[in-house]
Coordinates of C-alpha atoms and ligand atoms in Angstrom, one line a residue:
M1 CA -0.4 25.2 -23.5
S2 CA -3.3 21.8 -23.2
P3 CA -3.0 20.4 -20.1
A4 CA -0.3 17.4 -19.3
A5 CA -2.6 14.5 -20.6
T6 CA -3.3 12.0 -17.7
I7 CA -4.7 8.4 -17.9
E8 CA -8.4 8.4 -17.7
L9 CA -9.3 5.4 -14.5
S10 CA -12.3 3.2 -14.9
E11 CA -15.3 3.7 -13.1
R12 CA -14.8 -0.2 -11.9
I13 CA -11.4 1.4 -10.1
K14 CA -12.8 4.1 -8.7
R15 CA -15.4 2.3 -6.9
I16 CA -13.1 1.0 -4.5
K17 CA -10.4 1.8 -2.2
P18 CA -6.9 0.2 -0.9
S19 CA -7.2 -2.7 1.5
P20 CA -6.7 -1.0 4.5
S21 CA -5.0 -3.5 6.6
M22 CA -2.3 -2.9 4.2
V23 CA -2.7 0.5 4.5
A24 CA -2.3 0.4 8.2
R25 CA 0.5 -1.9 8.2
D26 CA 2.4 0.7 5.8
R27 CA 1.9 3.2 8.0
A28 CA 3.3 1.1 11.1
R29 CA 6.0 0.1 8.5
A30 CA 6.7 4.0 8.1
L31 CA 6.5 5.1 11.8
R32 CA 9.1 2.3 12.3
A33 CA 11.7 3.5 9.9
Q34 CA 11.7 7.0 11.2
G35 CA 13.0 5.6 14.7
R36 CA 9.1 5.4 16.2
D37 CA 9.0 2.2 18.8
I38 CA 5.6 0.7 17.2
I39 CA 3.9 -2.7 18.3
D40 CA 2.5 -3.7 15.2
L41 CA -1.0 -5.5 15.6
T42 CA -2.5 -4.9 12.3
A43 CA -1.0 -7.9 10.3
G44 CA -2.8 -11.1 9.1
E45 CA 0.0 -13.6 9.4
P46 CA 1.3 -15.9 11.5
D47 CA 4.0 -15.0 12.7
F48 CA 6.1 -18.4 12.6
E49 CA 8.3 -19.8 10.2
T50 CA 7.2 -22.1 7.5
P51 CA 7.4 -25.7 8.6
Q52 CA 10.9 -26.6 7.4
H53 CA 9.6 -30.0 5.3
I54 CA 7.3 -27.8 3.0
K55 CA 10.3 -25.2 2.8
D56 CA 11.9 -28.9 1.4
A57 CA 9.3 -29.6 -0.9
V58 CA 10.1 -25.9 -3.1
V59 CA 13.8 -26.9 -3.1
A60 CA 13.2 -30.6 -4.6
A61 CA 10.7 -29.1 -6.7
L62 CA 13.1 -26.9 -8.3
A63 CA 15.7 -28.9 -8.2
A64 CA 13.1 -31.4 -10.2
G65 CA 12.9 -28.2 -12.9
E66 CA 9.2 -27.6 -12.1
T67 CA 10.0 -23.8 -13.5
R68 CA 7.4 -24.3 -16.4
Y69 CA 3.7 -23.1 -16.3
T70 CA 1.3 -25.8 -15.0
P71 CA -2.2 -26.3 -15.8
V72 CA -4.6 -23.4 -15.2
N73 CA -6.6 -24.9 -12.5
G74 CA -3.6 -26.3 -10.4
T75 CA -1.0 -29.5 -10.8
P76 CA -2.9 -32.5 -10.7
A77 CA -0.7 -33.6 -7.3
L78 CA -2.4 -30.2 -6.2
R79 CA -5.3 -30.7 -7.0
Q80 CA -5.8 -34.1 -5.7
A81 CA -4.4 -33.3 -1.9
I82 CA -7.2 -30.5 -2.1
V83 CA -10.0 -33.2 -2.5
A84 CA -8.0 -35.8 0.0
K85 CA -8.0 -33.4 2.1
L86 CA -11.5 -32.4 1.4
E87 CA -13.1 -35.7 2.2
R88 CA -10.7 -36.8 4.8
E89 CA -11.6 -33.4 7.3
N90 CA -14.8 -32.6 6.0
G91 CA -16.2 -35.5 5.2
V92 CA -17.1 -34.2 1.0
R93 CA -16.2 -35.4 -2.0
Y94 CA -14.9 -33.4 -5.3
G95 CA -13.6 -34.8 -8.5
L96 CA -10.7 -32.9 -9.8
D97 CA -12.9 -31.1 -12.6
Q98 CA -14.2 -29.4 -9.7
V99 CA -11.6 -27.9 -7.8
T100 CA -9.2 -24.4 -8.9
V101 CA -5.9 -23.7 -7.5
G102 CA -5.0 -19.5 -7.1
T103 CA -3.2 -16.7 -6.4
G104 CA -4.4 -16.9 -2.3
A105 CA -8.0 -17.6 -1.4
K106 CA -7.9 -14.3 -2.1
Q107 CA -8.1 -14.6 -6.1
V108 CA -10.3 -17.8 -5.3
I109 CA -13.0 -15.0 -4.0
Y110 CA -12.7 -12.9 -6.7
N111 CA -12.5 -14.8 -9.6
A112 CA -15.9 -16.4 -8.0
L113 CA -17.6 -13.0 -8.4
V114 CA -16.5 -11.9 -11.4
A115 CA -17.9 -14.9 -13.4
T116 CA -20.9 -14.2 -11.4
V117 CA -21.4 -11.1 -10.6
G118 CA -23.1 -8.3 -12.5
E119 CA -24.8 -5.0 -12.7
G120 CA -27.2 -5.0 -9.6
D121 CA -26.5 -8.1 -8.9
E122 CA -26.8 -8.2 -5.0
V123 CA -24.0 -10.3 -2.3
I124 CA -25.0 -10.6 1.6
I125 CA -22.3 -10.2 3.4
P126 CA -22.6 -10.0 7.4
A127 CA -20.7 -7.2 8.9
P128 CA -18.2 -7.6 10.8
Y129 CA -16.8 -8.9 7.4
W130 CA -13.0 -9.5 5.6
V131 CA -12.6 -5.8 4.6
S132 CA -12.0 -7.2 0.5
Y133 CA -15.4 -8.4 0.0
P134 CA -17.8 -5.4 -0.4
D135 CA -15.0 -3.9 -2.6
M136 CA -14.8 -7.1 -5.1
V137 CA -18.5 -7.3 -5.2
L138 CA -18.0 -2.9 -6.1
A139 CA -15.4 -3.9 -8.5
C140 CA -18.0 -6.7 -10.3
G141 CA -20.7 -4.0 -10.6
G142 CA -22.3 -5.8 -7.8
T143 CA -24.1 -4.8 -4.7
P144 CA -22.7 -5.6 -1.4
V145 CA -25.7 -6.3 1.0
V146 CA -24.1 -5.7 4.4
V147 CA -25.9 -7.3 7.5
A148 CA -25.3 -5.8 10.8
C149 CA -24.3 -8.9 13.2
G150 CA -24.2 -7.3 16.5
E151 CA -22.0 -8.4 19.5
N152 CA -25.2 -9.6 20.9
A153 CA -25.5 -12.3 18.3
G154 CA -22.2 -13.5 19.0
F155 CA -21.1 -11.3 16.0
K156 CA -22.8 -13.8 13.4
L157 CA -25.6 -14.0 10.9
S158 CA -28.6 -15.5 12.2
A159 CA -31.6 -17.3 9.9
E160 CA -33.7 -14.5 10.3
A161 CA -31.3 -12.4 9.0
L162 CA -30.0 -14.3 6.0
E163 CA -34.1 -14.5 5.1
G164 CA -34.7 -10.7 5.9
A165 CA -32.1 -9.6 3.5
I166 CA -32.3 -11.9 0.3
T167 CA -34.4 -10.5 -2.6
S168 CA -34.6 -11.7 -6.2
K169 CA -31.3 -9.9 -6.7
T170 CA -29.7 -12.2 -4.3
R171 CA -26.2 -13.9 -6.3
W172 CA -24.2 -15.1 -3.3
V173 CA -23.9 -15.0 0.7
I174 CA -20.6 -15.5 2.0
L175 CA -19.9 -16.8 5.3
N176 CA -16.4 -16.9 7.4
S177 CA -16.2 -18.9 9.9
P178 CA -14.0 -18.7 12.2
C179 CA -14.3 -15.3 11.1
N180 CA -11.1 -12.5 10.4
P181 CA -11.7 -9.9 12.7
T182 CA -14.1 -11.1 15.5
G183 CA -13.1 -15.1 15.5
A184 CA -16.9 -15.6 15.7
F185 CA -17.2 -19.3 14.6
Y186 CA -20.2 -21.1 13.5
S187 CA -21.3 -24.2 14.9
R188 CA -23.1 -27.1 13.1
D189 CA -26.3 -25.8 14.3
E190 CA -26.0 -22.5 13.5
M191 CA -25.0 -23.7 9.8
R192 CA -27.9 -25.8 9.9
A193 CA -30.3 -23.1 10.6
L194 CA -28.6 -21.1 7.9
T195 CA -28.6 -23.9 5.0
D196 CA -32.4 -24.2 5.8
V197 CA -33.3 -21.2 4.8
L198 CA -30.4 -21.4 1.6
V199 CA -32.7 -24.9 0.4
R200 CA -35.6 -22.6 -0.2
H201 CA -34.1 -20.3 -2.2
P202 CA -32.6 -21.7 -5.3
R203 CA -31.0 -18.9 -6.9
V204 CA -28.8 -18.1 -3.9
A205 CA -25.6 -19.6 -3.9
L206 CA -23.1 -20.0 -0.7
M207 CA -19.3 -18.9 -0.6
T208 CA -17.8 -19.9 2.5
D209 CA -14.7 -18.9 3.6
D210 CA -12.7 -21.4 5.4
I211 CA -9.2 -19.8 5.4
Y212 CA -9.2 -20.1 9.0
E213 CA -10.5 -23.2 9.5
H214 CA -8.0 -25.2 11.5
I215 CA -7.4 -22.0 14.0
R216 CA -10.2 -22.7 16.0
F217 CA -9.6 -23.3 20.4
D218 CA -12.1 -25.2 22.3
G219 CA -12.2 -28.5 20.6
T220 CA -15.3 -27.9 18.0
E221 CA -15.4 -30.3 14.9
P222 CA -15.1 -28.7 10.8
V223 CA -18.4 -27.5 9.7
C224 CA -19.3 -28.0 6.3
P225 CA -22.4 -27.3 5.0
V226 CA -22.3 -29.4 2.1
E227 CA -21.5 -32.2 4.6
I228 CA -24.7 -31.0 6.0
E229 CA -26.9 -30.1 3.3
P230 CA -25.7 -32.3 0.3
R231 CA -28.9 -30.2 -2.0
L232 CA -26.4 -27.1 -1.4
K233 CA -23.4 -28.7 -2.8
E234 CA -24.3 -27.5 -6.9
R235 CA -24.5 -24.0 -5.5
T236 CA -21.6 -24.2 -2.9
L237 CA -18.1 -22.5 -3.2
L238 CA -15.4 -23.4 -0.4
V239 CA -13.2 -21.6 -0.5
N240 CA -9.4 -22.3 1.7
G241 CA -6.2 -21.7 1.3
V242 CA -2.9 -22.6 2.9
S243 CA -1.7 -19.4 4.2
K244 CA -3.0 -19.0 7.6
T245 CA -2.8 -22.9 8.6
Y246 CA 0.9 -23.9 7.7
A247 CA 1.9 -19.9 8.2
M248 CA 2.7 -20.1 4.1
T249 CA 1.1 -15.8 3.6
G250 CA 3.7 -15.6 0.9
F251 CA 3.5 -18.3 -0.9
R252 CA -0.1 -17.6 -2.4
I253 CA -1.6 -20.8 -2.8
G254 CA -5.5 -20.4 -2.1
Y255 CA -8.4 -23.3 -3.8
G256 CA -11.8 -23.5 -4.1
A257 CA -14.1 -26.3 -4.4
G258 CA -17.7 -26.1 -6.1
P259 CA -20.0 -27.0 -9.1
A260 CA -17.9 -27.8 -12.3
G261 CA -19.7 -25.1 -14.3
L262 CA -18.5 -22.1 -12.0
I263 CA -15.2 -23.5 -11.1
G264 CA -14.6 -23.7 -15.5
A265 CA -15.8 -19.7 -15.5
M266 CA -13.4 -19.3 -12.8
N267 CA -10.8 -21.0 -15.1
T268 CA -11.7 -19.2 -18.2
M269 CA -11.1 -15.8 -15.7
Q270 CA -7.9 -16.9 -14.4
S271 CA -6.4 -18.4 -17.6
Q272 CA -7.0 -14.8 -19.4
S273 CA -5.7 -13.3 -16.3
S274 CA -2.7 -14.8 -14.6
S275 CA -2.5 -18.1 -16.3
C276 CA -1.7 -20.3 -13.0
V277 CA -0.2 -20.6 -10.1
C278 CA 3.5 -20.3 -9.3
S279 CA 4.8 -23.9 -10.2
L280 CA 7.2 -24.0 -6.7
G281 CA 3.7 -22.5 -4.7
Q282 CA 1.9 -25.5 -5.6
A283 CA 5.0 -27.9 -4.7
A284 CA 4.7 -26.4 -1.2
A285 CA 0.9 -26.8 -0.7
V286 CA 1.1 -30.1 -1.8
A287 CA 3.5 -31.3 1.4
A288 CA 1.3 -28.7 2.6
L289 CA -1.8 -30.5 2.9
N290 CA -0.2 -34.8 2.5
G291 CA 2.8 -33.8 5.3
D292 CA 3.1 -34.0 8.8
Q293 CA 0.0 -31.5 10.0
G294 CA 2.0 -31.5 13.6
F295 CA 2.6 -27.5 13.1
V296 CA -1.1 -26.5 12.9
A297 CA -1.9 -28.1 16.1
E298 CA 1.6 -26.7 17.8
A299 CA 0.4 -23.3 16.5
R300 CA -3.1 -23.2 17.4
D301 CA -2.1 -23.8 21.2
A302 CA 0.3 -21.1 20.9
Y303 CA -2.9 -18.8 19.2
R304 CA -5.6 -19.8 22.3
A305 CA -3.1 -18.9 24.9
R306 CA -2.1 -15.4 23.0
R307 CA -6.1 -15.2 23.2
D308 CA -6.5 -16.1 26.4
R309 CA -4.4 -13.4 28.2
T310 CA -5.2 -10.7 25.6
V311 CA -8.4 -10.8 26.7
E312 CA -7.6 -11.2 30.1
L313 CA -5.5 -7.7 30.0
L314 CA -8.0 -6.1 27.7
N315 CA -11.3 -6.4 29.8
A316 CA -8.9 -4.6 32.6
I317 CA -8.4 -2.0 31.0
P318 CA -11.9 0.9 31.7
G319 CA -13.3 1.7 28.6
L320 CA -12.5 -1.7 26.6
S321 CA -14.6 -5.1 26.8
C322 CA -13.8 -8.0 24.6
R323 CA -15.4 -11.0 23.4
S324 CA -13.1 -13.9 23.9
P325 CA -13.5 -15.3 20.0
D326 CA -14.0 -18.8 19.1
G327 CA -10.8 -19.4 16.4
A328 CA -8.7 -17.1 13.8
F329 CA -5.9 -15.2 15.5
Y330 CA -7.2 -11.5 16.2
V331 CA -9.7 -9.9 19.1
Y332 CA -12.1 -7.7 18.8
P333 CA -12.5 -5.3 21.6
S334 CA -15.3 -2.3 22.1
C335 CA -13.9 0.4 22.6
S336 CA -17.4 2.3 22.8
G337 CA -16.1 3.1 26.8
L338 CA -13.8 5.3 25.1
I339 CA -16.0 7.5 22.5
G340 CA -16.5 10.9 23.9
K341 CA -13.0 11.3 26.2
H342 CA -10.6 13.8 25.8
T343 CA -7.0 13.2 24.8
P344 CA -4.3 15.0 26.7
E345 CA -4.3 17.3 24.8
G346 CA -7.8 18.3 24.0
K347 CA -9.2 16.2 21.0
V348 CA -12.3 14.4 21.6
L349 CA -12.5 10.7 20.6
A350 CA -15.5 10.8 18.7
T351 CA -14.7 7.5 16.6
D352 CA -12.8 4.1 16.8
F353 CA -10.5 5.6 13.8
D354 CA -10.0 8.3 16.7
V355 CA -8.8 5.6 19.0
V356 CA -6.7 3.7 16.5
M357 CA -4.9 6.5 15.8
Y358 CA -4.5 8.2 19.3
F359 CA -3.2 4.6 20.3
L360 CA -0.9 5.0 17.3
D361 CA 0.4 8.1 18.5
E362 CA 0.6 8.0 22.6
A363 CA 0.9 3.9 22.7
G364 CA 3.3 3.2 19.7
V365 CA 0.2 0.3 19.2
A366 CA -1.0 -0.1 15.4
M367 CA -4.6 -1.6 15.2
L368 CA -7.2 -1.1 13.1
D369 CA -11.0 0.6 13.4
G370 CA -13.9 -1.2 13.2
T371 CA -15.5 0.9 10.9
A372 CA -13.1 -0.9 7.8
Y373 CA -14.6 -3.8 9.1
G374 CA -18.1 -2.5 8.7
L375 CA -19.1 -2.8 12.5
S376 CA -17.9 -0.2 15.0
P377 CA -16.8 1.2 17.4
Y378 CA -14.5 -1.9 17.8
L379 CA -10.7 -2.1 17.5
R380 CA -9.3 -5.3 15.0
M381 CA -5.9 -6.6 17.2
S382 CA -3.8 -9.5 15.8
I383 CA -2.5 -12.1 18.4
A384 CA 0.4 -12.8 15.7
T385 CA 2.9 -12.2 17.5
S386 CA 4.4 -12.7 20.7
L387 CA 3.1 -13.3 23.9
G388 CA 5.4 -10.8 25.6
E389 CA 4.6 -8.4 22.6
L390 CA 0.7 -8.6 23.3
E391 CA 1.6 -7.9 27.3
D392 CA 3.6 -5.1 26.2
A393 CA 0.8 -3.2 24.0
C394 CA -1.9 -4.2 26.4
A395 CA 0.3 -2.2 29.3
R396 CA 0.3 0.6 26.9
L397 CA -3.0 0.7 25.9
A398 CA -4.0 0.9 29.9
Q399 CA -1.4 3.5 30.2
A400 CA -2.8 5.8 27.4
C401 CA -6.3 5.2 28.4
A402 CA -5.6 6.2 31.9
R403 CA -4.3 9.7 30.6
L404 CA -7.7 10.0 28.9
N405 CA -10.5 12.3 30.8
Ligands
PLP501 C1 -11.0 -13.8 5.6 C2 -10.0 -13.8 4.7 N1 -10.4 -14.6 3.4 C3 -8.9 -14.8 2.6 C4 -7.9 -14.6 2.9 C5 -6.9 -14.2 1.8 O1 -6.2 -15.2 1.8 P1 -4.8 -15.7 0.8 O2 -3.5 -15.3 1.7 O3 -4.7 -16.9 0.7 O4 -5.4 -14.5 -0.2 C6 -7.5 -13.5 4.4 C7 -6.1 -12.4 4.6 O5 -6.4 -12.3 5.0 C8 -8.8 -13.3 5.3 O6 -8.6 -13.0 6.1

């Protein structure tokens, strides 16, 4: 009998893996479904409700019959709102044809890489990095060039490290500030040092992922490389979205601003893959960008209070040490002090993944390992949950650590 026919998978899909954060979240959910008491600190999304005026805009759009395909690159109203936001908050001017709307910042980044990266092209990714960048580059046939940015460097890419990573094959450098997972935020001077390097390398393009732009804790002004160095405007893609700022992850609205040629190519890709973004989500994003911004400051204050308390509690646990993040809603404690320790069952904690599994099993606290983010041994904990849960989680971690020897 001939073996059952199977559908062969492409080399492209074999090169990449499922998003580790989605896998971790599913694992925590599955344990909960079995009745385990799990505090889930894997979430990459705000725990707040979407503001009411944004929800109202969806209802109004529905009532107005906005239920059809929109232009591929987004409704004129949304692109206008994005252009106004970029001018108002970032001091940079774009035309309506230099802006595109995608299904989350994620699709915008993917469209840009598909449109520009081919076999053998290199993309510089500072580590720790958001988990999707390397796999997206691999999916396009490119080579992720991961540059380790250790804690001593504030988890940030220096001008020297950038210069050293650029080759004749480099197409992009991707900067994410504030960063998921470390919360590191590039100051104006740090960004200027990087743009100075890029000015000398005209074939290298810059992609900034500004999705956590509004979640900055220490009174810093926004930093936009195009405003700092207008000569880079023709080879910079600014990526942003409404998911994190306005608690709108399910709406799936992201956007990019860049040179018209690149934006046009991204639109071509989108026109052949998803046509356009959900019309109701776009109406909601218009309300978010143009409407009252009170929620943004409220959410930021809540994240700041959680950051301060969580960092304090983590630093009191022998074996963990945690730098205070500048922004975003994660903390990234080092667990180097736990590596080599033995669990009560006699198992050695050899990696940060072992530590994550120990905390999940012993403490019922779900997190992610630094290895998934390209720099270990660290843990990524989301603080997008209540202060009470964070305090409970830290108490459980302290007890679990005390049982190690
Ligand atoms: C750094 C970073 N970029 C992009 C995204 C994707 O955001 P969106 O919901 O807009 O696709 C995330 C979400 O976790 C993220 O952490």
